[in-house]
JSON list of C-alpha atoms in Angstrom, two decimals:
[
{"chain": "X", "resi": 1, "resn": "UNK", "atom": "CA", "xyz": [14.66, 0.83, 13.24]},
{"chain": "X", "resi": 2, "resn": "UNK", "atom": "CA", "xyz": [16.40, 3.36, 15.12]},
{"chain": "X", "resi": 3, "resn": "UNK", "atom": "CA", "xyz": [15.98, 7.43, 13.45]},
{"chain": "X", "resi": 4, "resn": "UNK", "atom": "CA", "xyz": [18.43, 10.19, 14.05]},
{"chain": "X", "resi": 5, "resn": "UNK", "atom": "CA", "xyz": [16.89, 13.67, 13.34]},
{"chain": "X", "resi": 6, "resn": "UNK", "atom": "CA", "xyz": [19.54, 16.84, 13.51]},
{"chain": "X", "resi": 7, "resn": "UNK", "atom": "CA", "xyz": [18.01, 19.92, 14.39]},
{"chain": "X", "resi": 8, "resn": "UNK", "atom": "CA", "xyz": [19.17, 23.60, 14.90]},
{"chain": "X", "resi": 9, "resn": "UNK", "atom": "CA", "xyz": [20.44, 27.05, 12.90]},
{"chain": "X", "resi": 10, "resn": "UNK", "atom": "CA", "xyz": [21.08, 27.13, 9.51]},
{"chain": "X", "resi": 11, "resn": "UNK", "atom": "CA", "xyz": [22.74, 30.08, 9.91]},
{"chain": "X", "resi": 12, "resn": "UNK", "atom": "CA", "xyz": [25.08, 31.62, 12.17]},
{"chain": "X", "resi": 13, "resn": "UNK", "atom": "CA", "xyz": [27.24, 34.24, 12.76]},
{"chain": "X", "resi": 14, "resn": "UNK", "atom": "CA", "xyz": [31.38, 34.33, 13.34]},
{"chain": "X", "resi": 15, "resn": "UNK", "atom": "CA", "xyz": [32.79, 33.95, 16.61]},
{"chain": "X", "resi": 16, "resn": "UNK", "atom": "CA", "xyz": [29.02, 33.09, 18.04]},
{"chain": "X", "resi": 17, "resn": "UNK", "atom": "CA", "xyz": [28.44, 29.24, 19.73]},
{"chain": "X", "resi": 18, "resn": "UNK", "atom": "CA", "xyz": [26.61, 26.48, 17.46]},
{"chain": "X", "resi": 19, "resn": "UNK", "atom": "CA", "xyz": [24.23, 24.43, 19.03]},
{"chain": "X", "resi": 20, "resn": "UNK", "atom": "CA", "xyz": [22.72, 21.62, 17.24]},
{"chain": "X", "resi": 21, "resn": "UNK", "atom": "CA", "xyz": [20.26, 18.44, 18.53]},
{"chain": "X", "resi": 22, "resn": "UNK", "atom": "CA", "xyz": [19.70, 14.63, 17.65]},
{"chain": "X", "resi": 23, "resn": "UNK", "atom": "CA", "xyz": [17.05, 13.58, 18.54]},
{"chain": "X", "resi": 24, "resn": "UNK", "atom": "CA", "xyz": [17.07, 10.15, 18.73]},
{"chain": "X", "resi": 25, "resn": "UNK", "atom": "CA", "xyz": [13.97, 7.62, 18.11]},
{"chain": "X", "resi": 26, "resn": "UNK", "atom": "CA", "xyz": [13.08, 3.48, 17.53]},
{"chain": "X", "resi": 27, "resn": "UNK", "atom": "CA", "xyz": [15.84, 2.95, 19.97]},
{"chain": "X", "resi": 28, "resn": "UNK", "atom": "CA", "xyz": [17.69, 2.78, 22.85]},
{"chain": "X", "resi": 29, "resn": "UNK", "atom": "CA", "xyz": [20.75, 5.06, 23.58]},
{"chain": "X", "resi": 30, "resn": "UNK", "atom": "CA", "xyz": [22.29, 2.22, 25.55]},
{"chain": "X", "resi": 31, "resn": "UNK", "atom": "CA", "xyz": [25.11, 0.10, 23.57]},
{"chain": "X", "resi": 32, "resn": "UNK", "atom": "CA", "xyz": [26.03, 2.87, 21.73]},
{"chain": "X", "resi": 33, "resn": "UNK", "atom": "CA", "xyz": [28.21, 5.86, 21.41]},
{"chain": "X", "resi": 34, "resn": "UNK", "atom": "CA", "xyz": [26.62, 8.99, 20.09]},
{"chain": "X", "resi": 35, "resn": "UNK", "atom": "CA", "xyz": [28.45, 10.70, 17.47]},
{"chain": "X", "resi": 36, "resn": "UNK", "atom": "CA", "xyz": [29.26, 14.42, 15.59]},
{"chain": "X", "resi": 37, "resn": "UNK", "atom": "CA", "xyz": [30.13, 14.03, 12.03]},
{"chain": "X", "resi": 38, "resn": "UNK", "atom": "CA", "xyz": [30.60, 17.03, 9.68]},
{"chain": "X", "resi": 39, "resn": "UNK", "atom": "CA", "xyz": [31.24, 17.89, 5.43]},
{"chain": "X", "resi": 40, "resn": "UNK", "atom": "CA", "xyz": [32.25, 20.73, 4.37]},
{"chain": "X", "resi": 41, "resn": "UNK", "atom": "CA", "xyz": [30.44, 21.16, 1.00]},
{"chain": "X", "resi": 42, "resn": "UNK", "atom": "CA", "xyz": [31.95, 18.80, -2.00]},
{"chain": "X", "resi": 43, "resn": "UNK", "atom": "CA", "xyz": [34.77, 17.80, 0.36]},
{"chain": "X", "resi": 44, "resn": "UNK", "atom": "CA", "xyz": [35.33, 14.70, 2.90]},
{"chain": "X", "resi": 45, "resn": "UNK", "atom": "CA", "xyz": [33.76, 13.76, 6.14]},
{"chain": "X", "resi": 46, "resn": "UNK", "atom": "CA", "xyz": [35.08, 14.66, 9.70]},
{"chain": "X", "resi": 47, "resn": "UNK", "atom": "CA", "xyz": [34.64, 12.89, 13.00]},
{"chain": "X", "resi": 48, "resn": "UNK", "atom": "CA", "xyz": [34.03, 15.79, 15.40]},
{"chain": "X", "resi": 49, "resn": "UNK", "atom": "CA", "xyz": [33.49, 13.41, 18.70]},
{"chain": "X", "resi": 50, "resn": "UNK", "atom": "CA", "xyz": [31.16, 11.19, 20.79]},
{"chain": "X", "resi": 51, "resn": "UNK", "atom": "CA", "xyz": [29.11, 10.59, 24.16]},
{"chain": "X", "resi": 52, "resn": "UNK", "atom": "CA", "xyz": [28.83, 7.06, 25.48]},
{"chain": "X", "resi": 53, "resn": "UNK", "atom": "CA", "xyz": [25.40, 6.16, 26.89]},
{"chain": "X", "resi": 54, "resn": "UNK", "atom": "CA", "xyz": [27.41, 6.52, 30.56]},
{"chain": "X", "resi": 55, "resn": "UNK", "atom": "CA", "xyz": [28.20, 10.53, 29.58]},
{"chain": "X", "resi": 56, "resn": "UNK", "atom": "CA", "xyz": [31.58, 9.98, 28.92]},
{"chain": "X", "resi": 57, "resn": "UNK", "atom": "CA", "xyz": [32.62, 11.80, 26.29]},
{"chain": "X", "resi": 58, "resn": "UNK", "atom": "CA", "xyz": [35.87, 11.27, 23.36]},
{"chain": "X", "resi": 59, "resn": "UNK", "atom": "CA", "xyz": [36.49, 14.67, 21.18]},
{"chain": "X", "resi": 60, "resn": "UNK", "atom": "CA", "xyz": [39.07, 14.87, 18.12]},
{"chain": "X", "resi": 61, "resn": "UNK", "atom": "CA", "xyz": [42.12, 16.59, 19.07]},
{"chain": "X", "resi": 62, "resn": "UNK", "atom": "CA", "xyz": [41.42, 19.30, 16.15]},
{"chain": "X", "resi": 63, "resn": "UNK", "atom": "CA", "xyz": [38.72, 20.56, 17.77]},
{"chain": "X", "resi": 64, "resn": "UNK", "atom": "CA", "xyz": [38.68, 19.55, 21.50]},
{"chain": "X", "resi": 65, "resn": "UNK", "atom": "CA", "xyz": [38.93, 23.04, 22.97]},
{"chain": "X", "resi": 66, "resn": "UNK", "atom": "CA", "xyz": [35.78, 24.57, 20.89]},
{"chain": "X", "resi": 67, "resn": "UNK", "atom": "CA", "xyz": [33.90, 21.60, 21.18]},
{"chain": "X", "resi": 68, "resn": "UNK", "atom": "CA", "xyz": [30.86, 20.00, 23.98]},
{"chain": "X", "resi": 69, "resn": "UNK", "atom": "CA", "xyz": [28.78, 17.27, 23.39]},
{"chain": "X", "resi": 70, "resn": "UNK", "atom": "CA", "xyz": [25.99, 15.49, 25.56]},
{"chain": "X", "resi": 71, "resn": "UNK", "atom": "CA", "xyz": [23.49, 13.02, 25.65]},
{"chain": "X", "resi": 72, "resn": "UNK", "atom": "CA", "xyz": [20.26, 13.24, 27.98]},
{"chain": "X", "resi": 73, "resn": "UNK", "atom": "CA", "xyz": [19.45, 9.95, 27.52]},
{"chain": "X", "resi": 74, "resn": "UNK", "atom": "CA", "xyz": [15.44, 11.19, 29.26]},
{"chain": "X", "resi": 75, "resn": "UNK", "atom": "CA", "xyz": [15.15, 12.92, 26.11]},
{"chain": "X", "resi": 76, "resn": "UNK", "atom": "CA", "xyz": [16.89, 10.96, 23.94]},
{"chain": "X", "resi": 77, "resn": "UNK", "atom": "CA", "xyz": [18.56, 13.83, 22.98]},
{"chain": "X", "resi": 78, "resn": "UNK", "atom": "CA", "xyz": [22.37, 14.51, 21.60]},
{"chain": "X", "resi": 79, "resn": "UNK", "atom": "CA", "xyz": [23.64, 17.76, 21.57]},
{"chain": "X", "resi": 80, "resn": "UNK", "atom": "CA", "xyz": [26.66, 19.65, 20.10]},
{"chain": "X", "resi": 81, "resn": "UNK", "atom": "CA", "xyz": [28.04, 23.05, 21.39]},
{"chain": "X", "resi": 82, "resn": "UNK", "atom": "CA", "xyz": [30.64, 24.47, 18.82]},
{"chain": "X", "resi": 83, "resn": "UNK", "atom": "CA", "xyz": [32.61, 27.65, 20.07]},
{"chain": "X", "resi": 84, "resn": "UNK", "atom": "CA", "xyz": [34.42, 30.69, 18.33]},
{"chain": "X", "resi": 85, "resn": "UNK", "atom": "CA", "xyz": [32.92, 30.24, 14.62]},
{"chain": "X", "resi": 86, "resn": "UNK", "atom": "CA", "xyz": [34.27, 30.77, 11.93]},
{"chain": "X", "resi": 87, "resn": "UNK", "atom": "CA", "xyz": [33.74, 30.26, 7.74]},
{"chain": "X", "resi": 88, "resn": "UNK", "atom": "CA", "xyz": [35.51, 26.95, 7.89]},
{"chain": "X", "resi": 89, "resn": "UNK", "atom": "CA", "xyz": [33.10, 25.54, 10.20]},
{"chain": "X", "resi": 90, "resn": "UNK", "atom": "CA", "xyz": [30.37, 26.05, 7.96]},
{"chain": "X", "resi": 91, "resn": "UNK", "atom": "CA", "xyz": [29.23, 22.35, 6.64]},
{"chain": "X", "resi": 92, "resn": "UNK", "atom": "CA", "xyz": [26.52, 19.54, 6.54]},
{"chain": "X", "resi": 93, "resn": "UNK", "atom": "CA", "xyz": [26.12, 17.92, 10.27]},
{"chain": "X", "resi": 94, "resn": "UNK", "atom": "CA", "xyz": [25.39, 14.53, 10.91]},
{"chain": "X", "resi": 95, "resn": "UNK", "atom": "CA", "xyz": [24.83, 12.80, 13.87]},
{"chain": "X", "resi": 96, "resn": "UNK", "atom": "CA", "xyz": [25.38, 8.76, 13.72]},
{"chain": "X", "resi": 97, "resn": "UNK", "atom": "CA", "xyz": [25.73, 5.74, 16.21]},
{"chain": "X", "resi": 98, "resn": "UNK", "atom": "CA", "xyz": [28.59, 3.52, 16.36]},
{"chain": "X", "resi": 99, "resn": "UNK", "atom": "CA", "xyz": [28.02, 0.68, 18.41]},
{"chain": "X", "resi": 100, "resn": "UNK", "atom": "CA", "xyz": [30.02, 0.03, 21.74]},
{"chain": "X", "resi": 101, "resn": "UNK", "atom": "CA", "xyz": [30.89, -3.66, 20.67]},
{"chain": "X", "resi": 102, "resn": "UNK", "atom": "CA", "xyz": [31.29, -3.01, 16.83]},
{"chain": "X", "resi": 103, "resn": "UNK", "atom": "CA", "xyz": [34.08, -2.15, 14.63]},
{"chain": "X", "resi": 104, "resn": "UNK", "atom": "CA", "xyz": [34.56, 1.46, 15.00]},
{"chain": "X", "resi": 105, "resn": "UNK", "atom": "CA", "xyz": [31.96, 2.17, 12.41]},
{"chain": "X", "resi": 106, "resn": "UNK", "atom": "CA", "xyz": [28.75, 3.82, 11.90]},
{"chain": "X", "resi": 107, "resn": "UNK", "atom": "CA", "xyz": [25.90, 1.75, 11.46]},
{"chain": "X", "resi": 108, "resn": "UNK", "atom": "CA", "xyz": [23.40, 4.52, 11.77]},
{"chain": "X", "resi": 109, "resn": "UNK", "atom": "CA", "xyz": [22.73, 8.43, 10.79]},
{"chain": "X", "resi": 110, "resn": "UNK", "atom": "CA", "xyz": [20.77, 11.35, 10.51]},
{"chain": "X", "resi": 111, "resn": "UNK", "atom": "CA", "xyz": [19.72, 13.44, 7.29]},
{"chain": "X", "resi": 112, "resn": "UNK", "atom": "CA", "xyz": [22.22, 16.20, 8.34]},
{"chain": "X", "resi": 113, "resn": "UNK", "atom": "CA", "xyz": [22.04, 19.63, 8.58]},
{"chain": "X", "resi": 114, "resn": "UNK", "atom": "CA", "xyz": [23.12, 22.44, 6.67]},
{"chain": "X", "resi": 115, "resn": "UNK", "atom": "CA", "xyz": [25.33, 25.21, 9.13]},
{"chain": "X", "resi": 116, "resn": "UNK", "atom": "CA", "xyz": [26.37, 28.17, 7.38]},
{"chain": "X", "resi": 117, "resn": "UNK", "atom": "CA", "xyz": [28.74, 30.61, 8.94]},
{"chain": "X", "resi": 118, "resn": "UNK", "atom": "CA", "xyz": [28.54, 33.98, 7.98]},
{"chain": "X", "resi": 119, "resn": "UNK", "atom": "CA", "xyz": [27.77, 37.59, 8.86]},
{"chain": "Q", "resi": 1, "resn": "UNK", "atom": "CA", "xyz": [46.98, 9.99, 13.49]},
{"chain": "Q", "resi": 2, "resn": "UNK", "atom": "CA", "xyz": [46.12, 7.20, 10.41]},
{"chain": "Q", "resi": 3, "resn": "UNK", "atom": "CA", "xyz": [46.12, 8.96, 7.71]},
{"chain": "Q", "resi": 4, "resn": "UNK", "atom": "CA", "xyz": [43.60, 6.51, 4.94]},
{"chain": "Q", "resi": 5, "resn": "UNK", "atom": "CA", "xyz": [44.62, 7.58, 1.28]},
{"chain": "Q", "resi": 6, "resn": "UNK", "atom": "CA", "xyz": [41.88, 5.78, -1.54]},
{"chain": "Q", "resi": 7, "resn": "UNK", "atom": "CA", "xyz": [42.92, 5.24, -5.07]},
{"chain": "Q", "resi": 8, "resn": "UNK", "atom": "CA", "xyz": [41.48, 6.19, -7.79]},
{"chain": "Q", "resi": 9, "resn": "UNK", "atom": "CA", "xyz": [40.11, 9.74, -6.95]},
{"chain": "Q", "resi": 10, "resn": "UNK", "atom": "CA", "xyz": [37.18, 9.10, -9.84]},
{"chain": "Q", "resi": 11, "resn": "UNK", "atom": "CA", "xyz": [36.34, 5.47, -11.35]},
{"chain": "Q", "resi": 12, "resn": "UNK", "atom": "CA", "xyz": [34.69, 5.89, -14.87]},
{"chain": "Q", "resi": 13, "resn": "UNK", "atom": "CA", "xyz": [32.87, 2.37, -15.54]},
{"chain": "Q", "resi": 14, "resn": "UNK", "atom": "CA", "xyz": [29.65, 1.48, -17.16]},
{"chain": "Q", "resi": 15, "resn": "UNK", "atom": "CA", "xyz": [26.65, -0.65, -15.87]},
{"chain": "Q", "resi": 16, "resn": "UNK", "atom": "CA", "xyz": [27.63, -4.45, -15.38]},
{"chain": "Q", "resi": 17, "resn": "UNK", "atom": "CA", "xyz": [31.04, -3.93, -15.01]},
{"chain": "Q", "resi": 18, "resn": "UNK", "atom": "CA", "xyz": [32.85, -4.68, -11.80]},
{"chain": "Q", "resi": 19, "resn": "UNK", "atom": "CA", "xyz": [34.51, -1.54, -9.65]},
{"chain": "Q", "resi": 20, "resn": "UNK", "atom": "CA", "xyz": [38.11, -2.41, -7.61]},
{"chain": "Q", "resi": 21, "resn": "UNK", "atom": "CA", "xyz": [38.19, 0.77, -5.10]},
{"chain": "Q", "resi": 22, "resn": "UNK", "atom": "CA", "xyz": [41.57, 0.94, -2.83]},
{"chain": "Q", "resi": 23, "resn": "UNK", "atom": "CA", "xyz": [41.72, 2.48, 0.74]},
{"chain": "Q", "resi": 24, "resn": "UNK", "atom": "CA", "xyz": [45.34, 2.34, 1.91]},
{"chain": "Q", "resi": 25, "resn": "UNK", "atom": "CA", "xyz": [46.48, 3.80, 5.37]},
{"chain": "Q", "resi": 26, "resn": "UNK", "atom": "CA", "xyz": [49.41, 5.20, 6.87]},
{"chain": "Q", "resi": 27, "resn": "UNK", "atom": "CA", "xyz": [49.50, 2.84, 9.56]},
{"chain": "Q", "resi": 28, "resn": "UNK", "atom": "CA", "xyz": [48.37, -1.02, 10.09]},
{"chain": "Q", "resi": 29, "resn": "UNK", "atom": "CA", "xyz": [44.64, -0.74, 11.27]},
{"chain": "Q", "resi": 30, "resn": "UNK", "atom": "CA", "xyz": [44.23, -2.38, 14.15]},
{"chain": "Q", "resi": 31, "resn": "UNK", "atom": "CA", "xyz": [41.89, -5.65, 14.37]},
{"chain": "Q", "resi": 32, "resn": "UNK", "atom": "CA", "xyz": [40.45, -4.97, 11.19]},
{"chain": "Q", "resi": 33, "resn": "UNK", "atom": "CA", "xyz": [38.59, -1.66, 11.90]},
{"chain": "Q", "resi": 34, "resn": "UNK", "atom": "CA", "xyz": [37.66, -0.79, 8.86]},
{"chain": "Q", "resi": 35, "resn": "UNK", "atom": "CA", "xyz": [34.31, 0.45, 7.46]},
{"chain": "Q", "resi": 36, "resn": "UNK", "atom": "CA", "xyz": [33.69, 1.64, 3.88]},
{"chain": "Q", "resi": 37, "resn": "UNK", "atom": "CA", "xyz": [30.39, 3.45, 2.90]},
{"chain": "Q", "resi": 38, "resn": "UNK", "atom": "CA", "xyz": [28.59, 4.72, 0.08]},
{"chain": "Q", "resi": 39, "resn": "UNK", "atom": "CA", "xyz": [26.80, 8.71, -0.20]},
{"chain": "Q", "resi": 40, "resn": "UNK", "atom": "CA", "xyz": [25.25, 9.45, -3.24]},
{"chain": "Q", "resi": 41, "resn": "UNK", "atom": "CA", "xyz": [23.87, 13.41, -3.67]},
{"chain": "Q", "resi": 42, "resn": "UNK", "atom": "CA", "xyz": [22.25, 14.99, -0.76]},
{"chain": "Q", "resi": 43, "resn": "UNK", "atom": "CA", "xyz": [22.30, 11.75, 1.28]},
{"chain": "Q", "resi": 44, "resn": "UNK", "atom": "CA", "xyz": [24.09, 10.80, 4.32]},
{"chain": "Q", "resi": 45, "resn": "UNK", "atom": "CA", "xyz": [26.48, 7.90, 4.10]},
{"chain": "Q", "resi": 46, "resn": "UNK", "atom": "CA", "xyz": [25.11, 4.54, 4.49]},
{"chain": "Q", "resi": 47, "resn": "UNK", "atom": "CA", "xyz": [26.99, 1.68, 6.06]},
{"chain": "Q", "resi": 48, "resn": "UNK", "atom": "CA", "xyz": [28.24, -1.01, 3.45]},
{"chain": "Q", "resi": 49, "resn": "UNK", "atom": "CA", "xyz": [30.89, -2.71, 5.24]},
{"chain": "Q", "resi": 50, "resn": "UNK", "atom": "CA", "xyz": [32.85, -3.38, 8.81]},
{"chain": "Q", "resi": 51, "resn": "UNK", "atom": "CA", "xyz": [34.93, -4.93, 10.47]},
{"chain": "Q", "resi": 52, "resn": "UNK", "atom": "CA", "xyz": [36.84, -4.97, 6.82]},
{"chain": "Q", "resi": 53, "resn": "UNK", "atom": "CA", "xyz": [34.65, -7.62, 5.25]},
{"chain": "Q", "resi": 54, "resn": "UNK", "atom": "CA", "xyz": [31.19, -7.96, 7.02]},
{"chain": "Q", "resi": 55, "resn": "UNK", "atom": "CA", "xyz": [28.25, -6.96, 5.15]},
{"chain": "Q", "resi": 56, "resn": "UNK", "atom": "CA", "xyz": [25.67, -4.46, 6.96]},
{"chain": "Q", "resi": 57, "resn": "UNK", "atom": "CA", "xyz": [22.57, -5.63, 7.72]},
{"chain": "Q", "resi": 58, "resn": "UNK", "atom": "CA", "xyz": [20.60, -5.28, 3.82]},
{"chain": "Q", "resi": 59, "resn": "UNK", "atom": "CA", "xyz": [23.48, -4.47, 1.97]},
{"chain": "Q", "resi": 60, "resn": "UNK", "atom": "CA", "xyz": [23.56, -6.49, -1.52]},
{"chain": "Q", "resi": 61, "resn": "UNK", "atom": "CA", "xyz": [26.25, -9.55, -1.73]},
{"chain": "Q", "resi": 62, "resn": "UNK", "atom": "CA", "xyz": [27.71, -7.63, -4.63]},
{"chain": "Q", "resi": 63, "resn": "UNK", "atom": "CA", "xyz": [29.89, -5.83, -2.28]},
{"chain": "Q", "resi": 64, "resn": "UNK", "atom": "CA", "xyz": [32.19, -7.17, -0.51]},
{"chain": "Q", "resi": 65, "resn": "UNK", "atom": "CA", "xyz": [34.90, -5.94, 1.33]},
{"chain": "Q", "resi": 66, "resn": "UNK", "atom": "CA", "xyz": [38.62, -7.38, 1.79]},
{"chain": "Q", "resi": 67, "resn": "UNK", "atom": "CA", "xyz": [42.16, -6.72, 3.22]},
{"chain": "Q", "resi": 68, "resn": "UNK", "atom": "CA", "xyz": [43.96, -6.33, 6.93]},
{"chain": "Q", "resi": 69, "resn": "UNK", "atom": "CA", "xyz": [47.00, -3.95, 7.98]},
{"chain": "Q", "resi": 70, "resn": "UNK", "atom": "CA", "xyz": [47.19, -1.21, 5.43]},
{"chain": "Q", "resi": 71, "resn": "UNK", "atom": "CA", "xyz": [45.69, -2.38, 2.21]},
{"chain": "Q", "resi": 72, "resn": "UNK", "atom": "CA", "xyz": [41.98, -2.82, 2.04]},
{"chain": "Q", "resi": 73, "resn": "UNK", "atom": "CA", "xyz": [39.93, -3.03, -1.24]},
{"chain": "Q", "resi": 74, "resn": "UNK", "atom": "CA", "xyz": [36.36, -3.11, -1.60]},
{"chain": "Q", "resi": 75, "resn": "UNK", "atom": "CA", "xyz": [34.84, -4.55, -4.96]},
{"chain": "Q", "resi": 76, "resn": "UNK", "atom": "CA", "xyz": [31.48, -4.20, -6.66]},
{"chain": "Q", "resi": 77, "resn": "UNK", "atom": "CA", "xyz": [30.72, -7.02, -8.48]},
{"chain": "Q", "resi": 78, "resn": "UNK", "atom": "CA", "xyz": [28.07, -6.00, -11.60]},
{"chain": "Q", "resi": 79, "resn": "UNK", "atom": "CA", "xyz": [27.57, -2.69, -11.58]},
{"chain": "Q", "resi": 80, "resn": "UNK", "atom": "CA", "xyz": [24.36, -1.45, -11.06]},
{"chain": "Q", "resi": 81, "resn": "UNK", "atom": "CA", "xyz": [22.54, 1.72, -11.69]},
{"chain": "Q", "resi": 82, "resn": "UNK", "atom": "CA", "xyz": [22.20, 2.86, -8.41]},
{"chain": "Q", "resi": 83, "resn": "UNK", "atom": "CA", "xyz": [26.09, 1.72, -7.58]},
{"chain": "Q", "resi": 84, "resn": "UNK", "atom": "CA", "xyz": [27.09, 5.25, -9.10]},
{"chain": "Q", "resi": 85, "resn": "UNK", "atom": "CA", "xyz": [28.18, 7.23, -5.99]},
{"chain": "Q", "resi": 86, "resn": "UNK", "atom": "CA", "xyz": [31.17, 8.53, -3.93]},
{"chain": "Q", "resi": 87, "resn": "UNK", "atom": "CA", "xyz": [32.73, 6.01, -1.48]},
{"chain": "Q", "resi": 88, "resn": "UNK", "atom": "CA", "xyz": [35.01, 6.07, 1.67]},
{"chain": "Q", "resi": 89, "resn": "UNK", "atom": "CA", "xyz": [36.77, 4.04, 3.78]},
{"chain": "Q", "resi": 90, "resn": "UNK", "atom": "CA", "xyz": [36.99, 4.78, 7.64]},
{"chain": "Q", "resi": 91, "resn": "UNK", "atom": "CA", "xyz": [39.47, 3.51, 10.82]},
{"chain": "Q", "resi": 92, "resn": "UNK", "atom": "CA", "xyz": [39.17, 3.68, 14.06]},
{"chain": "Q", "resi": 93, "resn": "UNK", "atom": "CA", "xyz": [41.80, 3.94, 16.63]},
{"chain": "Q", "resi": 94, "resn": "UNK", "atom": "CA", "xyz": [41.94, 3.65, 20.18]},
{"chain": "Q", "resi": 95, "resn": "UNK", "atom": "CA", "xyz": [42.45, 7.54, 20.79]},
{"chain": "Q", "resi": 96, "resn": "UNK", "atom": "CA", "xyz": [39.47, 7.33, 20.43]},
{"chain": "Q", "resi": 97, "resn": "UNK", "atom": "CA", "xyz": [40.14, 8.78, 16.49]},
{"chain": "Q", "resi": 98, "resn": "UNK", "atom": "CA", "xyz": [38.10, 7.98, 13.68]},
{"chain": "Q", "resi": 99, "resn": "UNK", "atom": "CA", "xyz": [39.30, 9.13, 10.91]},
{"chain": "Q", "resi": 100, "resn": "UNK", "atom": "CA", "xyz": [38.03, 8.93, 6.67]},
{"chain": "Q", "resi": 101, "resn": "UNK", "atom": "CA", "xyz": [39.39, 8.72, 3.37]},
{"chain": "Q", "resi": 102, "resn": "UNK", "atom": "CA", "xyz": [38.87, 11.49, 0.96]},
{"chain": "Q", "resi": 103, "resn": "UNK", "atom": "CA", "xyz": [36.54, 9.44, -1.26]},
{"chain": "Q", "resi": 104, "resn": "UNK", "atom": "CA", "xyz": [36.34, 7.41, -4.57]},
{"chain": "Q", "resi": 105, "resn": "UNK", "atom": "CA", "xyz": [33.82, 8.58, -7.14]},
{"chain": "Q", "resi": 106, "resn": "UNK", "atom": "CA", "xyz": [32.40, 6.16, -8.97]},
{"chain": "Q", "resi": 107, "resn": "UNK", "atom": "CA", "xyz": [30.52, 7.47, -11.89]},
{"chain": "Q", "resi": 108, "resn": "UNK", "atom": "CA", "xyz": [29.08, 6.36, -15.48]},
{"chain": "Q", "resi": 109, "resn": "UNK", "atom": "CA", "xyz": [31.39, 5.95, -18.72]}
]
């Protein structure tokens, strides 16, 4: 049974990077894309992108110029870079798998972490 | 973009009753990629169904999941206790673009 782990800052400041970790355990990265999912408190869920085993990587077109994700697949590792903060960043991060062959969906995530932006 | 609009924004039903929850989206959904899940309070979502009507692995045959193009329902059949939580729908599209609905509550009467 795969696990998915998020780990990082709770809090950080405005116009500073974000840099959150999956760590990734039970399973194998391969077959999978490795995905960024994010709620804002008492609101909806967004995709924020994925990695593909290979490194390739897919990023919503809302946030493709702030946004870097990667997978070292030694570590078992994903990892999200988030650029120029700002209050309406601050949410709950997941990270989740969505298998290569599936449906588009998300058969696996993490506990999530809280990210607060603020000064 | 698919936008995915769910109906109603808050279901009010008791314990044994059955739940009717409606994703509809913009645009037909291609090959039936189309995932609803359930979050309850401080939890992640958890996977209930794909592909528009398969079940995830452990997830009770009182959901099930229906629908193609741009009308997909999923039903609870007997509410139980533990039913009483916040639901969304999900596409994909070959951007690659995933994309959710804002959410059906489903709480006790």
């Amino acid at each position: 049974q795969v696990q998915l782990q998020e780990s990082g800052p709770g809090l950080v400041k405005p116009s500073e990077i974000l840099s959150l970790t999956c760590t990734i355990s039970g399973g194998s990265t391969s077959g999978y894309h490795w995905n960024w999912i994010r709620q804002p408190a008492g609101q909806g869920l967004e995709w924020l992108g994925h990695v593909h085993n290979s490194g390739r990587s897919n990023y919503n077109p809302s946030l493709r110029s702030r946004v870097i994700m990667s997978l070292d697949t030694s570590k078992s590792q994903l990892s999200l870079k988030l650029y120029s903060l700002s209050a309406a960043d601050t949410a709950v991060y997941y990270c989740a798998r969505d298998p290569v062959d599936g449906y588009g969906h998300f058969d696996s995530w993490g506990q999530g972490i809280l990210v607060t932006v603020s000064s | 973009e698919i936008v995915l609009t769910q109906s109603p924004g808050t279901l009010s039903l008791s314990p044994g009753e059955s739940a009717t929850l409606s994703c509809r989206a913009s645009q037909s959904v291609s090959t039936s990629f189309l995932a609803w899940y359930q979050q309850k309070p401080g939890q992640a979502p958890r996977l209930l169904i794909y592909g528009a009507s398969s079940r995830a692995t452990g997830i009770p045959d009182r959901f099930s999941g229906s629908g193609s193009g741009t009308d997909f329902t999923l039903t609870i059949r007997t509410l139980e206790p533990e039913d009483f939580a916040v639901y969304y729908c999900q596409q994909y599209e070959s951007s690659p673009l995933f994309t959710f609905g804002p959410g059906t509550k489903v709480d006790i009467k």
